[in-house]
mmCIF file of C-alpha atoms in Angstrom:
data_model
loop_
_atom_site.group_PDB
_atom_site.id
_atom_site.type_symbol
_atom_site.label_atom_id
_atom_site.label_comp_id
_atom_site.label_asym_id
_atom_site.label_seq_id
_atom_site.Cartn_x
_atom_site.Cartn_y
_atom_site.Cartn_z
ATOM 1 C CA GLU A 255 -37.103 -6.384 -114.696
ATOM 2 C CA PRO A 256 -37.698 -7.990 -111.255
ATOM 3 C CA GLU A 257 -36.129 -6.194 -108.317
ATOM 4 C CA VAL A 258 -35.490 -6.752 -104.648
ATOM 5 C CA THR A 259 -37.594 -4.334 -102.617
ATOM 6 C CA GLN A 260 -37.096 -3.180 -99.038
ATOM 7 C CA THR A 261 -39.266 -1.369 -96.527
ATOM 8 C CA PRO A 262 -39.105 1.052 -94.916
ATOM 9 C CA SER A 263 -36.575 3.194 -96.759
ATOM 10 C CA HIS A 264 -35.709 4.959 -93.521
ATOM 11 C CA GLN A 265 -36.325 3.833 -89.942
ATOM 12 C CA VAL A 266 -35.643 5.968 -86.903
ATOM 13 C CA THR A 267 -35.736 4.298 -83.497
ATOM 14 C CA GLN A 268 -34.699 4.830 -79.919
ATOM 15 C CA MET A 269 -31.832 2.870 -78.436
ATOM 16 C CA GLY A 270 -33.084 -0.365 -76.880
ATOM 17 C CA GLN A 271 -36.107 -0.667 -79.143
ATOM 18 C CA GLU A 272 -36.769 -3.583 -81.473
ATOM 19 C CA VAL A 273 -36.832 -3.016 -85.219
ATOM 20 C CA ILE A 274 -37.860 -5.244 -88.085
ATOM 21 C CA LEU A 275 -36.537 -4.552 -91.549
ATOM 22 C CA ARG A 276 -38.446 -6.083 -94.415
ATOM 23 C CA CYS A 277 -37.379 -7.363 -97.793
ATOM 24 C CA VAL A 278 -39.164 -8.941 -100.723
ATOM 25 C CA PRO A 279 -36.607 -10.929 -102.717
ATOM 26 C CA ILE A 280 -36.959 -11.679 -106.421
ATOM 27 C CA SER A 281 -39.672 -14.298 -106.741
ATOM 28 C CA ASN A 282 -37.754 -17.297 -108.112
ATOM 29 C CA HIS A 283 -34.690 -16.747 -105.931
ATOM 30 C CA LEU A 284 -33.891 -19.243 -103.194
ATOM 31 C CA TYR A 285 -30.867 -17.692 -101.465
ATOM 32 C CA PHE A 286 -31.319 -14.621 -99.273
ATOM 33 C CA TYR A 287 -28.850 -12.320 -97.574
ATOM 34 C CA TRP A 288 -28.541 -9.318 -95.305
ATOM 35 C CA TYR A 289 -25.628 -6.891 -95.417
ATOM 36 C CA ARG A 290 -24.988 -3.618 -93.664
ATOM 37 C CA GLN A 291 -23.004 -0.527 -94.529
ATOM 38 C CA ILE A 292 -22.000 1.961 -91.885
ATOM 39 C CA LEU A 293 -21.720 5.479 -93.304
ATOM 40 C CA GLY A 294 -18.514 5.897 -95.265
ATOM 41 C CA GLN A 295 -17.489 2.264 -94.913
ATOM 42 C CA LYS A 296 -17.658 -0.808 -97.105
ATOM 43 C CA VAL A 297 -20.572 -3.215 -97.334
ATOM 44 C CA GLU A 298 -20.353 -5.981 -94.709
ATOM 45 C CA PHE A 299 -21.914 -9.437 -94.791
ATOM 46 C CA LEU A 300 -24.322 -10.268 -91.959
ATOM 47 C CA VAL A 301 -26.153 -13.493 -92.748
ATOM 48 C CA SER A 302 -27.241 -15.850 -95.501
ATOM 49 C CA PHE A 303 -30.408 -17.924 -95.520
ATOM 50 C CA TYR A 304 -31.379 -20.928 -97.620
ATOM 51 C CA ASN A 305 -34.008 -23.631 -97.290
ATOM 52 C CA ASN A 306 -35.513 -21.945 -94.225
ATOM 53 C CA GLU A 307 -32.347 -21.888 -92.222
ATOM 54 C CA ILE A 308 -29.247 -19.779 -91.749
ATOM 55 C CA SER A 309 -26.406 -20.914 -94.027
ATOM 56 C CA GLU A 310 -23.717 -18.678 -92.636
ATOM 57 C CA LYS A 311 -23.434 -15.649 -90.366
ATOM 58 C CA SER A 312 -20.715 -13.174 -89.570
ATOM 59 C CA GLU A 313 -19.373 -12.082 -86.192
ATOM 60 C CA ILE A 314 -21.584 -9.013 -86.439
ATOM 61 C CA PHE A 315 -24.708 -11.181 -86.452
ATOM 62 C CA ASP A 316 -24.926 -11.809 -82.711
ATOM 63 C CA ASP A 317 -27.850 -12.851 -80.500
ATOM 64 C CA GLN A 318 -29.501 -9.470 -80.990
ATOM 65 C CA PHE A 319 -30.120 -10.289 -84.648
ATOM 66 C CA SER A 320 -32.509 -12.787 -86.174
ATOM 67 C CA VAL A 321 -33.889 -13.502 -89.627
ATOM 68 C CA GLU A 322 -37.121 -15.018 -90.734
ATOM 69 C CA ARG A 323 -39.008 -15.901 -93.873
ATOM 70 C CA PRO A 324 -42.543 -15.681 -92.466
ATOM 71 C CA ASP A 325 -44.297 -16.427 -95.764
ATOM 72 C CA GLY A 326 -43.467 -17.163 -99.371
ATOM 73 C CA SER A 327 -42.413 -13.647 -100.247
ATOM 74 C CA ASN A 328 -40.986 -11.729 -97.292
ATOM 75 C CA PHE A 329 -37.577 -11.988 -95.657
ATOM 76 C CA THR A 330 -37.043 -10.032 -92.453
ATOM 77 C CA LEU A 331 -34.172 -8.917 -90.262
ATOM 78 C CA LYS A 332 -34.979 -8.244 -86.611
ATOM 79 C CA ILE A 333 -32.762 -6.390 -84.181
ATOM 80 C CA ARG A 334 -34.081 -7.037 -80.669
ATOM 81 C CA SER A 335 -32.526 -4.179 -78.710
ATOM 82 C CA THR A 336 -30.928 -1.604 -80.944
ATOM 83 C CA LYS A 337 -27.665 0.112 -80.085
ATOM 84 C CA LEU A 338 -26.281 3.375 -81.387
ATOM 85 C CA GLU A 339 -23.702 1.456 -83.405
ATOM 86 C CA ASP A 340 -26.464 -0.383 -85.291
ATOM 87 C CA SER A 341 -27.087 2.823 -87.247
ATOM 88 C CA ALA A 342 -26.308 1.916 -90.854
ATOM 89 C CA MET A 343 -27.778 1.088 -94.240
ATOM 90 C CA TYR A 344 -29.091 -2.457 -94.315
ATOM 91 C CA PHE A 345 -29.212 -4.190 -97.681
ATOM 92 C CA CYS A 346 -31.129 -7.298 -98.538
ATOM 93 C CA ALA A 347 -29.987 -9.439 -101.457
ATOM 94 C CA SER A 348 -31.137 -12.578 -103.186
ATOM 95 C CA LYS A 349 -29.894 -14.941 -105.836
ATOM 96 C CA VAL A 350 -31.036 -17.855 -107.887
ATOM 97 C CA ALA A 351 -29.609 -21.329 -107.478
ATOM 98 C CA GLY A 352 -26.616 -22.132 -109.668
ATOM 99 C CA GLU A 353 -25.475 -18.551 -110.216
ATOM 100 C CA ASP A 354 -23.076 -16.330 -108.266
ATOM 101 C CA THR A 355 -24.662 -12.954 -108.877
ATOM 102 C CA GLN A 356 -26.537 -11.470 -105.940
ATOM 103 C CA TYR A 357 -29.185 -8.834 -106.540
ATOM 104 C CA PHE A 358 -29.362 -6.117 -103.935
ATOM 105 C CA GLY A 359 -32.285 -4.029 -102.780
ATOM 106 C CA PRO A 360 -32.156 -0.255 -102.346
ATOM 107 C CA GLY A 361 -31.525 -0.528 -98.620
ATOM 108 C CA THR A 362 -33.106 0.632 -95.381
ATOM 109 C CA ARG A 363 -31.377 3.428 -93.526
ATOM 110 C CA LEU A 364 -31.585 2.677 -89.801
ATOM 111 C CA THR A 365 -30.947 5.542 -87.413
ATOM 112 C CA VAL A 366 -30.701 4.717 -83.720
ATOM 113 C CA LEU A 367 -30.989 7.694 -81.381
ATOM 114 C CA LEU B 248 -9.496 -15.918 -97.154
ATOM 115 C CA ALA B 249 -8.378 -13.911 -100.129
ATOM 116 C CA LYS B 250 -7.604 -10.271 -99.426
ATOM 117 C CA THR B 251 -7.725 -7.510 -101.998
ATOM 118 C CA THR B 252 -6.150 -4.083 -102.273
ATOM 119 C CA GLN B 253 -7.433 -1.275 -104.451
ATOM 120 C CA PRO B 254 -7.005 2.528 -104.549
ATOM 121 C CA ILE B 255 -9.229 4.427 -102.169
ATOM 122 C CA SER B 256 -10.286 6.967 -104.777
ATOM 123 C CA MET B 257 -9.793 8.055 -108.380
ATOM 124 C CA ASP B 258 -10.813 11.090 -110.384
ATOM 125 C CA SER B 259 -11.367 11.327 -114.114
ATOM 126 C CA TYR B 260 -13.172 13.363 -116.741
ATOM 127 C CA GLU B 261 -16.072 12.583 -119.003
ATOM 128 C CA GLY B 262 -15.064 10.726 -122.144
ATOM 129 C CA GLN B 263 -11.885 9.264 -120.645
ATOM 130 C CA GLU B 264 -11.096 5.603 -120.151
ATOM 131 C CA VAL B 265 -10.732 4.642 -116.493
ATOM 132 C CA ASN B 266 -8.735 1.684 -115.270
ATOM 133 C CA ILE B 267 -9.037 0.504 -111.666
ATOM 134 C CA THR B 268 -6.578 -2.143 -110.551
ATOM 135 C CA CYS B 269 -7.041 -4.549 -107.685
ATOM 136 C CA SER B 270 -4.400 -6.820 -106.233
ATOM 137 C CA HIS B 271 -5.519 -10.282 -105.173
ATOM 138 C CA ASN B 272 -3.307 -11.643 -102.443
ATOM 139 C CA ASN B 273 -3.606 -15.366 -101.906
ATOM 140 C CA ILE B 274 -6.207 -15.887 -104.597
ATOM 141 C CA ALA B 275 -7.184 -19.539 -104.737
ATOM 142 C CA THR B 276 -6.855 -21.597 -107.902
ATOM 143 C CA ASN B 277 -10.602 -21.975 -108.347
ATOM 144 C CA ASP B 278 -11.600 -18.418 -107.343
ATOM 145 C CA TYR B 279 -13.230 -16.158 -109.881
ATOM 146 C CA ILE B 280 -12.545 -12.414 -109.845
ATOM 147 C CA THR B 281 -15.683 -10.336 -109.467
ATOM 148 C CA TRP B 282 -16.428 -6.609 -109.429
ATOM 149 C CA TYR B 283 -19.488 -4.813 -108.117
ATOM 150 C CA GLN B 284 -20.552 -1.192 -108.514
ATOM 151 C CA GLN B 285 -22.427 0.932 -105.973
ATOM 152 C CA PHE B 286 -24.047 4.188 -106.996
ATOM 153 C CA PRO B 287 -24.723 6.778 -104.288
ATOM 154 C CA SER B 288 -27.674 5.804 -102.091
ATOM 155 C CA GLN B 289 -28.156 2.464 -103.840
ATOM 156 C CA GLY B 290 -27.302 -1.163 -103.217
ATOM 157 C CA PRO B 291 -24.312 -2.785 -104.909
ATOM 158 C CA ARG B 292 -24.729 -4.166 -108.411
ATOM 159 C CA PHE B 293 -22.756 -6.850 -110.243
ATOM 160 C CA ILE B 294 -20.618 -5.520 -113.081
ATOM 161 C CA ILE B 295 -18.348 -8.242 -114.352
ATOM 162 C CA GLN B 296 -16.642 -11.504 -113.482
ATOM 163 C CA GLY B 297 -13.721 -13.383 -114.974
ATOM 164 C CA TYR B 298 -11.236 -16.151 -114.312
ATOM 165 C CA LYS B 299 -8.358 -15.299 -116.626
ATOM 166 C CA THR B 300 -7.359 -13.190 -119.648
ATOM 167 C CA LYS B 301 -10.034 -10.726 -120.727
ATOM 168 C CA VAL B 302 -13.766 -10.481 -120.306
ATOM 169 C CA THR B 303 -15.924 -7.778 -121.868
ATOM 170 C CA ASN B 304 -19.587 -6.924 -121.472
ATOM 171 C CA GLU B 305 -21.761 -3.917 -122.237
ATOM 172 C CA VAL B 306 -20.554 -2.076 -119.131
ATOM 173 C CA ALA B 307 -16.857 -2.814 -118.714
ATOM 174 C CA SER B 308 -13.853 -4.953 -119.515
ATOM 175 C CA LEU B 309 -11.864 -7.001 -117.041
ATOM 176 C CA PHE B 310 -8.214 -7.801 -117.636
ATOM 177 C CA ILE B 311 -6.599 -10.593 -115.636
ATOM 178 C CA PRO B 312 -2.900 -11.420 -116.108
ATOM 179 C CA ALA B 313 -1.638 -14.974 -116.287
ATOM 180 C CA ASP B 314 -0.593 -15.086 -112.625
ATOM 181 C CA ARG B 315 -4.053 -13.831 -111.527
ATOM 182 C CA LYS B 316 -2.481 -11.762 -108.740
ATOM 183 C CA SER B 317 -4.270 -8.660 -109.974
ATOM 184 C CA SER B 318 -7.167 -7.547 -112.111
ATOM 185 C CA THR B 319 -7.984 -4.317 -113.903
ATOM 186 C CA LEU B 320 -11.493 -3.057 -114.390
ATOM 187 C CA SER B 321 -11.675 -0.847 -117.461
ATOM 188 C CA LEU B 322 -14.526 1.586 -118.057
ATOM 189 C CA PRO B 323 -14.495 3.020 -121.596
ATOM 190 C CA ARG B 324 -15.461 6.660 -122.171
ATOM 191 C CA VAL B 325 -16.888 7.364 -118.729
ATOM 192 C CA SER B 326 -19.748 9.746 -118.115
ATOM 193 C CA LEU B 327 -20.942 11.556 -114.996
ATOM 194 C CA SER B 328 -23.280 8.648 -114.288
ATOM 195 C CA ASP B 329 -20.295 6.344 -113.774
ATOM 196 C CA THR B 330 -19.548 8.126 -110.499
ATOM 197 C CA ALA B 331 -19.748 5.293 -107.976
ATOM 198 C CA VAL B 332 -17.771 3.057 -105.669
ATOM 199 C CA TYR B 333 -16.252 0.056 -107.427
ATOM 200 C CA TYR B 334 -15.618 -3.046 -105.331
ATOM 201 C CA CYS B 335 -13.239 -5.841 -106.135
ATOM 202 C CA LEU B 336 -14.564 -8.790 -104.139
ATOM 203 C CA GLU B 337 -12.421 -10.599 -101.580
ATOM 204 C CA ASP B 338 -14.659 -13.629 -101.577
ATOM 205 C CA SER B 339 -17.752 -14.752 -103.404
ATOM 206 C CA SER B 340 -19.630 -17.965 -102.741
ATOM 207 C CA ALA B 341 -23.161 -19.258 -102.491
ATOM 208 C CA SER B 342 -23.260 -18.279 -98.826
ATOM 209 C CA LYS B 343 -21.794 -14.770 -98.874
ATOM 210 C CA ILE B 344 -19.972 -11.941 -100.588
ATOM 211 C CA ILE B 345 -17.026 -10.275 -98.888
ATOM 212 C CA PHE B 346 -16.489 -6.842 -100.361
ATOM 213 C CA GLY B 347 -13.102 -5.199 -100.659
ATOM 214 C CA SER B 348 -12.569 -1.681 -99.433
ATOM 215 C CA GLY B 349 -13.742 -0.163 -102.733
ATOM 216 C CA THR B 350 -12.514 2.604 -105.023
ATOM 217 C CA ARG B 351 -14.540 5.793 -105.043
ATOM 218 C CA LEU B 352 -14.557 7.017 -108.649
ATOM 219 C CA SER B 353 -15.493 10.640 -109.282
ATOM 220 C CA ILE B 354 -16.154 11.803 -112.820
ATOM 221 C CA ARG B 355 -15.991 15.509 -113.642
ATOM 222 C CA PRO B 356 -17.446 17.341 -116.651
#
């Protein structure tokens, strides 16, 4: 069964550094998403991406965040200058056109020191 | 934006039926009711979706009363592996999912 994959599984960085989180969505999916989950809290929407542009973003997704689909398979989330409060699990998700169900990856745990 | 309310946590034992109820304040006429499941250290996973009455699949049943102001997720004969957080969604569209606060279900032997 096809799955969304994410790398790395765990990223440790220093405050102020740039990080790039990578995702490979399911191959025939056209809608892509990033969510985050701070420890002990619920999953929060960050951004959705379709047809090579952002469809919608939340208040969390400020100028420090950006997304990119650099080739036909990868979907990335970049945080330009990380803050301590960016420490969280980051989940990528994708879905096929015409269906509601989103398929989530296993997540990347980001730790900002 | 529809808001949902669900219990923070529930405990049960293996072999029992578990029912988790969610209230749906201000649900819109054309909104579906959707539940996701999140196992420890994993991403969320779709469980079930319905509009009204009852829906059943291989994992769970979903009961929705006529007024659609609530929904009940029913897990038959739970096992230890059903320990997870169960989310009743506040919003679901092509552009995003808004998760509710979730119910942390703990199953004991």
